[in-house]
CSV table of C-alpha atoms in Angstrom, one decimal:
chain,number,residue,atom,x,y,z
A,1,UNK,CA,-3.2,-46.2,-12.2
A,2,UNK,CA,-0.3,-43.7,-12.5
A,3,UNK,CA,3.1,-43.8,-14.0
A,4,UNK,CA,5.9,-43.3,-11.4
A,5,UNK,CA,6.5,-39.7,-12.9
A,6,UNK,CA,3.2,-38.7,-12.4
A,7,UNK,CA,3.3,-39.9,-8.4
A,8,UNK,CA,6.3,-37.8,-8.0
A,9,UNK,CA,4.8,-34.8,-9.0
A,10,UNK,CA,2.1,-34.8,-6.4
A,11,UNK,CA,2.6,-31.8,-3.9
A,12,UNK,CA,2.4,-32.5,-0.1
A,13,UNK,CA,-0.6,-30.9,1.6
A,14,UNK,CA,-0.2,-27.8,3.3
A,15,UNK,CA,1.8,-26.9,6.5
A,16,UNK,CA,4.0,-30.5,5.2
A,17,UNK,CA,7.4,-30.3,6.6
A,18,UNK,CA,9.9,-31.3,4.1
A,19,UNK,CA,13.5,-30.9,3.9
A,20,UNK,CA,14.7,-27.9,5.4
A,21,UNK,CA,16.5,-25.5,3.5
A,22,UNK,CA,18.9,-22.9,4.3
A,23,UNK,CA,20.1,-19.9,3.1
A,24,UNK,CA,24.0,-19.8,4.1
A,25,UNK,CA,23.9,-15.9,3.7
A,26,UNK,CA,21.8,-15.7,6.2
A,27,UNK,CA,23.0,-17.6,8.4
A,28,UNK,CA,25.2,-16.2,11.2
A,29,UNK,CA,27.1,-19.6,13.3
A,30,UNK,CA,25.2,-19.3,16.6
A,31,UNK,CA,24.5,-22.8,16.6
A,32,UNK,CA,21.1,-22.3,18.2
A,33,UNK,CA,19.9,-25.1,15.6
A,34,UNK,CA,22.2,-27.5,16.6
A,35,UNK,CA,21.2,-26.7,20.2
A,36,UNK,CA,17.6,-27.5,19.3
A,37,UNK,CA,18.3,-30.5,16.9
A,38,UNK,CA,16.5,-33.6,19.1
A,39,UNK,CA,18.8,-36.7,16.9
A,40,UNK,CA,21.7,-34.0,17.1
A,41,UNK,CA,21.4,-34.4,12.5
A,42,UNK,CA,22.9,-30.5,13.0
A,43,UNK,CA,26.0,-30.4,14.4
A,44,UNK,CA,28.4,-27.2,15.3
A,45,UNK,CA,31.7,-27.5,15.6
A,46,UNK,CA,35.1,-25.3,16.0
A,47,UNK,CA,37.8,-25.7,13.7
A,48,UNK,CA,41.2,-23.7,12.9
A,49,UNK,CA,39.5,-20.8,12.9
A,50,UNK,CA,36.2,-21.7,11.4
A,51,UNK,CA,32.6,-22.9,12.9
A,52,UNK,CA,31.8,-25.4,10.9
A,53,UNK,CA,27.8,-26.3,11.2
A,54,UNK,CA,26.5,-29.8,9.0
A,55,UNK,CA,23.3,-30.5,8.2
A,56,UNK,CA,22.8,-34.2,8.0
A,57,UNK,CA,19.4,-35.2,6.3
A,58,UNK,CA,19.8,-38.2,6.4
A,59,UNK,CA,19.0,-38.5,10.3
A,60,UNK,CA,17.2,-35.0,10.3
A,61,UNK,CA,13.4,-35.9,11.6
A,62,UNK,CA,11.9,-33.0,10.0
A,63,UNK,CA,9.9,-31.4,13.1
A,64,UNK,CA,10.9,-27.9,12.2
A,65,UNK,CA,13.0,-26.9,15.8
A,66,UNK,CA,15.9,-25.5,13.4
A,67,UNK,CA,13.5,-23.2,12.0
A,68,UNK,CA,11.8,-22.6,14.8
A,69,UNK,CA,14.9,-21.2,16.9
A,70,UNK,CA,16.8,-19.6,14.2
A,71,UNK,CA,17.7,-15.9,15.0
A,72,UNK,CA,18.0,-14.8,11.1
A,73,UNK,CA,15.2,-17.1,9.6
A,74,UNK,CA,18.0,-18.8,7.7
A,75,UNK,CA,16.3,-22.1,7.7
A,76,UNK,CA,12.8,-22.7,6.4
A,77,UNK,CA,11.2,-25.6,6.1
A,78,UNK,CA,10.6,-27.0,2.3
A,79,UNK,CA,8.2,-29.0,0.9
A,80,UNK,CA,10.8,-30.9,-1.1
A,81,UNK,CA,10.4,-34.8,-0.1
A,82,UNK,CA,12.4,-36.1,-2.8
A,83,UNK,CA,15.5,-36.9,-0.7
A,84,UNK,CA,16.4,-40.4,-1.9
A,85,UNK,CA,19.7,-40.9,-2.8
A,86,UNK,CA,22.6,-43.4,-3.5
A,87,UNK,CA,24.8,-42.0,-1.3
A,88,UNK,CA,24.7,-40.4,2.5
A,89,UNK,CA,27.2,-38.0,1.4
A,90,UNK,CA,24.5,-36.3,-0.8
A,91,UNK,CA,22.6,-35.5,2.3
A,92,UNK,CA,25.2,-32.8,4.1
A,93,UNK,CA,25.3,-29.6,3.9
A,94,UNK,CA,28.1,-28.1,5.5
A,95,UNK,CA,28.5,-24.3,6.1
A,96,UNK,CA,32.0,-22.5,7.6
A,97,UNK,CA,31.9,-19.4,9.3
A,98,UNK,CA,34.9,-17.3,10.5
A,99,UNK,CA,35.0,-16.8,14.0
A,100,UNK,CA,36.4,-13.5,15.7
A,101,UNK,CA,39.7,-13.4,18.3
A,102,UNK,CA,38.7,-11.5,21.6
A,103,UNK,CA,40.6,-8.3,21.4
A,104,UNK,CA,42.4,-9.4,25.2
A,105,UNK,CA,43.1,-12.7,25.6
A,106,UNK,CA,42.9,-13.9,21.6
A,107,UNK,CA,40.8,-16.5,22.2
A,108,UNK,CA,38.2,-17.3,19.1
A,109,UNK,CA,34.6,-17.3,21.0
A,110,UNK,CA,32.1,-16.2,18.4
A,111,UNK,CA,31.2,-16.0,14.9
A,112,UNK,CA,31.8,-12.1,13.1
A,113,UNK,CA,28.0,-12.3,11.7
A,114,UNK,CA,27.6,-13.6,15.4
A,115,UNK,CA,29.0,-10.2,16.8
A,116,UNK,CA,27.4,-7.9,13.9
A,117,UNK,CA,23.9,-9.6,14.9
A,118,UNK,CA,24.3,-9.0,18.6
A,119,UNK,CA,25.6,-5.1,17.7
A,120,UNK,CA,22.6,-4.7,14.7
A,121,UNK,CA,20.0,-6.2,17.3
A,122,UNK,CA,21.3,-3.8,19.9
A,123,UNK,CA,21.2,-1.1,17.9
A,124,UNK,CA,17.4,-1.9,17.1
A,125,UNK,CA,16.5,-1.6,20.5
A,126,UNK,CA,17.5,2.3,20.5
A,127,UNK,CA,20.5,1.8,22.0
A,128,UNK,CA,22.9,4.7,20.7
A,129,UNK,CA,26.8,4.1,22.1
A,130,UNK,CA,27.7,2.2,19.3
A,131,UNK,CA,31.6,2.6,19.1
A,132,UNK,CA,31.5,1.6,23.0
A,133,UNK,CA,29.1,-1.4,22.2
A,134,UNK,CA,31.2,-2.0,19.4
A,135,UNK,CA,34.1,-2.7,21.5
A,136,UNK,CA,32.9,-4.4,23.9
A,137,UNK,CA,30.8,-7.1,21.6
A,138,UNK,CA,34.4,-8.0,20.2
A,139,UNK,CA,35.5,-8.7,23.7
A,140,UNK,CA,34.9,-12.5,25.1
A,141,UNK,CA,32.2,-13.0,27.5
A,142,UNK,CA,35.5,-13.3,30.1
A,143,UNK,CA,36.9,-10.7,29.2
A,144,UNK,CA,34.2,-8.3,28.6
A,145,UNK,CA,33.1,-8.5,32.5
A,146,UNK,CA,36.7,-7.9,33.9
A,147,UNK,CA,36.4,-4.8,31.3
A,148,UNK,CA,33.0,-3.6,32.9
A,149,UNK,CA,33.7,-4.4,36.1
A,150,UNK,CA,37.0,-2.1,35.9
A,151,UNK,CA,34.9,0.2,34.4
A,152,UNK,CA,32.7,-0.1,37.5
A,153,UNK,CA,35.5,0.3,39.7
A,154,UNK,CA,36.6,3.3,38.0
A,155,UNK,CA,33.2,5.2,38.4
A,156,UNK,CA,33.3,4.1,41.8
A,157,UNK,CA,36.7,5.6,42.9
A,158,UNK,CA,35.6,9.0,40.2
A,159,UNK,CA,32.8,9.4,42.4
A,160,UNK,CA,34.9,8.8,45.6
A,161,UNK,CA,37.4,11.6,44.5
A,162,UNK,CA,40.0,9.1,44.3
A,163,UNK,CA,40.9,9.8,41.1
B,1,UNK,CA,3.1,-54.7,-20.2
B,2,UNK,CA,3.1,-55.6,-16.7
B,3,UNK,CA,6.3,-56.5,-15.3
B,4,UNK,CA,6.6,-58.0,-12.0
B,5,UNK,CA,8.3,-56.7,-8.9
B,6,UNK,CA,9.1,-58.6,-6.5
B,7,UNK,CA,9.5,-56.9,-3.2
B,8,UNK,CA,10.6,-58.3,0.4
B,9,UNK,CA,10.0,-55.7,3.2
B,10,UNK,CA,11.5,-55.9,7.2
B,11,UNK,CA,11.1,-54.0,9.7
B,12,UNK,CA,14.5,-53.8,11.8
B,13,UNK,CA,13.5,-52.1,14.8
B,14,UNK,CA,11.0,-49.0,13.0
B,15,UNK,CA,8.1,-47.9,14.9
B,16,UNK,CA,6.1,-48.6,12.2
B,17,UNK,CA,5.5,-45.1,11.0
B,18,UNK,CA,7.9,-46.2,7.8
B,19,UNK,CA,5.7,-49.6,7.5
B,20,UNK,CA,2.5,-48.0,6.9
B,21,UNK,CA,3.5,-45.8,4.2
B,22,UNK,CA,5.9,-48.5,2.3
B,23,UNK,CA,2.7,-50.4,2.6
B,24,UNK,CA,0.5,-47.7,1.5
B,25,UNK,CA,2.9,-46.7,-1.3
B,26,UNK,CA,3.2,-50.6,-2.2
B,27,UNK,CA,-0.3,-51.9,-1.9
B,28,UNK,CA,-2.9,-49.0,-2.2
B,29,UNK,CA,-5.0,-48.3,-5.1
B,30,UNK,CA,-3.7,-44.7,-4.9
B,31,UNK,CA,0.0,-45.4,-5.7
B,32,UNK,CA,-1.0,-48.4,-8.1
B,33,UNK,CA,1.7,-48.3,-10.8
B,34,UNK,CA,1.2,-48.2,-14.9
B,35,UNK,CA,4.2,-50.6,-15.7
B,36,UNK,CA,4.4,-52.4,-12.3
B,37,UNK,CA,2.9,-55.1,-10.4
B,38,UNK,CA,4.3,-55.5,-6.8
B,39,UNK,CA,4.1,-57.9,-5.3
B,40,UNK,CA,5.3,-59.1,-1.4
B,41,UNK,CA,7.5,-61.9,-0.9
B,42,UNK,CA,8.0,-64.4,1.9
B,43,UNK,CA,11.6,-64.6,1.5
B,44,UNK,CA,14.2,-62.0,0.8
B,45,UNK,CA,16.0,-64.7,-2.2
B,46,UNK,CA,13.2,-64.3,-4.1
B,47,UNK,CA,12.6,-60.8,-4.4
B,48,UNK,CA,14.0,-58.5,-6.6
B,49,UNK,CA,14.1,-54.9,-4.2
B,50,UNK,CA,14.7,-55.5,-0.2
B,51,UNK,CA,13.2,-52.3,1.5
B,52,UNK,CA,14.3,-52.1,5.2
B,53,UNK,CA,13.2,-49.9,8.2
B,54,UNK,CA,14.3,-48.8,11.2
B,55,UNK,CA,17.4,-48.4,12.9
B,56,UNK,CA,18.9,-52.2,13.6
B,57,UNK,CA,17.9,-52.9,17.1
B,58,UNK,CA,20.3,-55.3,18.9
B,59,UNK,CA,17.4,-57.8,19.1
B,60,UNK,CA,17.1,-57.7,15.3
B,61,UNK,CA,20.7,-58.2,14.2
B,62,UNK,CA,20.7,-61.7,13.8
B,63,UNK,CA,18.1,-61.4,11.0
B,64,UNK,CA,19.7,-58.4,9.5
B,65,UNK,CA,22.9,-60.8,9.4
B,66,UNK,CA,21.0,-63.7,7.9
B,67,UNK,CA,19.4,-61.3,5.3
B,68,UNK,CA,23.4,-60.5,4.0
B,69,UNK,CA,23.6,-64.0,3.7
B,70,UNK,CA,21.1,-64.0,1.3
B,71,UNK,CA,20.6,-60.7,-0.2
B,72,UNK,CA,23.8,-61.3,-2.8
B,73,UNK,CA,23.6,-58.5,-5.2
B,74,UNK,CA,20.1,-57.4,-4.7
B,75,UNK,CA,19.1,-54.0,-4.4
B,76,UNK,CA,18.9,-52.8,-0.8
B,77,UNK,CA,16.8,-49.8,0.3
B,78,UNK,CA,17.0,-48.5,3.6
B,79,UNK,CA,13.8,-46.6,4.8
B,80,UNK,CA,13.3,-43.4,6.9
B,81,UNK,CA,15.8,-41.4,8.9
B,82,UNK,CA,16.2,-44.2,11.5
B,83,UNK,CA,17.2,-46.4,8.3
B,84,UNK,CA,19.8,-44.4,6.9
B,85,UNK,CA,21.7,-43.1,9.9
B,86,UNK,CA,19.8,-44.2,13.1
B,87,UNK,CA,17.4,-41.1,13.3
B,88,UNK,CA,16.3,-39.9,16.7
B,89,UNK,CA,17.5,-43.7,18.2
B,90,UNK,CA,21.1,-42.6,17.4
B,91,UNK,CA,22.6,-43.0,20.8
B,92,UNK,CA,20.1,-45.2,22.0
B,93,UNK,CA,21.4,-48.2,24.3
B,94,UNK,CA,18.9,-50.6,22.5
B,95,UNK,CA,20.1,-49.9,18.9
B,96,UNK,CA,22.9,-50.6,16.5
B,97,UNK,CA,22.7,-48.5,14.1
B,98,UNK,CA,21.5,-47.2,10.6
B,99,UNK,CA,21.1,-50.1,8.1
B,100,UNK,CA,24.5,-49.6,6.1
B,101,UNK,CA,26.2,-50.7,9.0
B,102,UNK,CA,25.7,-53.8,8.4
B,103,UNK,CA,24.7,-54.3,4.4
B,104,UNK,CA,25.8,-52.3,1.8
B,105,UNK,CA,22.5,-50.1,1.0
B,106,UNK,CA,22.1,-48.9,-2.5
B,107,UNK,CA,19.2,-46.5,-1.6
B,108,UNK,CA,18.8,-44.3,1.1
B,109,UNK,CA,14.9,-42.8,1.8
B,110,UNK,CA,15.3,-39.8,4.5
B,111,UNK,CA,11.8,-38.9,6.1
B,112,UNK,CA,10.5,-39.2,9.4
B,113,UNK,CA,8.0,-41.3,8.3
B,114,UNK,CA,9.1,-41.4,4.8
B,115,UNK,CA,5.7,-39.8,2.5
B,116,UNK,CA,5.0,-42.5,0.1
B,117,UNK,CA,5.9,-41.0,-3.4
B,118,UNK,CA,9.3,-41.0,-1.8
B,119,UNK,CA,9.1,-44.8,-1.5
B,120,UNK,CA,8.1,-45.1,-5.0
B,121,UNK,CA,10.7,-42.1,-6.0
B,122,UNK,CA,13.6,-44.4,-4.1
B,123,UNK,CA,11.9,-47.2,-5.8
B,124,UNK,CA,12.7,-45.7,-9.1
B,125,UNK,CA,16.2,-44.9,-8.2
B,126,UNK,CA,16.7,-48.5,-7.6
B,127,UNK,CA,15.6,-49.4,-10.8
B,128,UNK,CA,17.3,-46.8,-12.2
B,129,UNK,CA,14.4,-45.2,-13.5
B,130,UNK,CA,15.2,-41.4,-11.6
B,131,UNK,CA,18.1,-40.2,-11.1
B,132,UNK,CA,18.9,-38.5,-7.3
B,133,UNK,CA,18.1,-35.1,-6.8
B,134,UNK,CA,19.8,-34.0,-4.1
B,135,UNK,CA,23.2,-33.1,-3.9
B,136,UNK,CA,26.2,-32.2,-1.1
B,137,UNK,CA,26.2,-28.7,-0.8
B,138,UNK,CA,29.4,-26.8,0.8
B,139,UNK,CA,29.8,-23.3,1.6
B,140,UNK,CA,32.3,-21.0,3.1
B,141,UNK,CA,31.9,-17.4,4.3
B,142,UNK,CA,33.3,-15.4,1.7
């Protein structure tokens, strides 16, 4: 026989997937969790100027996809099972990221920690152009390839003698 | 000094993942209380703590309904992640729901399947013995 504090105490056995935590510094608004999320508990959405992702433990399944495709290794998986609460609202988390306006067109299509992970990531791989990538990252995906392929056609008509 | 505690336990439409380990938590020598004696009613009037599980299934409504009827201020503690907000079934065609759609829960138990010292733990809160741990946490890029 044990008292109720006592059963409480007891610590999961290994590998147990409890409530996944996540460290909102870390975390850059991709949304790749929400992507991933099988009962859709994480859900990304874009509001005045803000991606707004919420965590909703309360329907989260605990199978560990969040962590699993996480970019930044914001989210970890806990051993924490003590969830039980008196109210839903205890089990959100909600996080709000700035997004960035395309440089053309204005239009808000990423996170900034978004971009500076793409341009850090980039950088990684040895690529050295940084100002140009720089530019380019802050640039929607639209506009971006109308900017490369006038870059293209720019080369083209260099190498043409046209210009 | 035993007190009694009279528990009456459904399952609304759970796969049965919850059931085992409310019954393991309930009923096993393992998670046998000091100050408790459970015991599992028949009916839900004459228990003290109702525990669903499960999302409601359309099937299942009538009983959830006729559990309302009878439940009138009894503790109600909705079980596993189908329980408290539909879990994976969320947009299923066959299901209604989470629990508090219906009755007004008092305890919510996330976990798919919930581990049994979180039954007890939600128990607890029920009784009032613990006090919740978990909190809403909000956070904007600085």
């Amino acid at each position: 026989m044990s008292s109720i504090k006592e059963i409480i105490k007891r610590e999961p056995f290994e590998k147990f997937r409890g409530k996944p935590e996540v460290d909102p510094t870390k975390c850059i608004g991709c949304a790749a969790c929400a992507n991933a999320c099988p009962p859709q508990a994480i859900i990304a959405r874009d509001e005045d100027g803000f991606r707004i992702i919420e965590f909703s433990f309360g329907r989260c399944i605990f199978c560990g996809r969040c962590e699993e495709s996480c970019p930044t290794g914001a989210v970890k998986l806990s051993s924490n099972y003590l969830l039980a609460t008196t109210t839903k609202d205890d089990l959100k988390l909600v996080m709000k990221f700035r997004l960035a306006k395309c440089r053309k067109c204005g239009r808000l299509f990423a996170t900034e920690r978004q971009i500076e992970h793409a341009i850090s990531e980039v950088e990684k791989a040895g690529y050295t152009n940084i100002e140009d990538l720089r530019e380019a990252q802050y640039y929607c995906p639209e506009c971006r390839a109308k900017l490369f392929a006038e870059r293209v056609l720019l080369s083209l008509k260099f190498f043409r003698g046209e210009v | 000094m035993m007190a009694k505690l009279k528990i009456f336990k459904m399952n609304t439409g759970s796969c049965n993942g919850c059931d085992i380990e409310i019954l393991d938590a309930l009923l096993s020598p393992r998670f046998k209380l000091k100050k408790y004696e459970i015991e599992i009613v028949e009916k839900p009037e004459e228990a003290d703590l109702i525990i669903l599980s499960g999302p409601i299934t359309l099937k299942m409504r009538k009983f959830v309904a006729e559990i309302k009827k009878k439940a009138n201020g009894k503790k109600i503690i909705a079980v596993g992640s189908c329980g408290v907000e539909g879990g994976i079934w969320f947009d299923s065609f066959a299901t209604y729901g989470g629990i508090d759609k219906m009755l007004d829960v008092d305890v919510f138990i996330p976990g798919c399947p919930v581990k049994p010292e979180a039954v007890i733990y939600g128990i607890a809160i029920a009784l009032g013995l613990e006090s919740p741990r978990i909190k809403r946490v909000e956070y904007q890029e600085p």
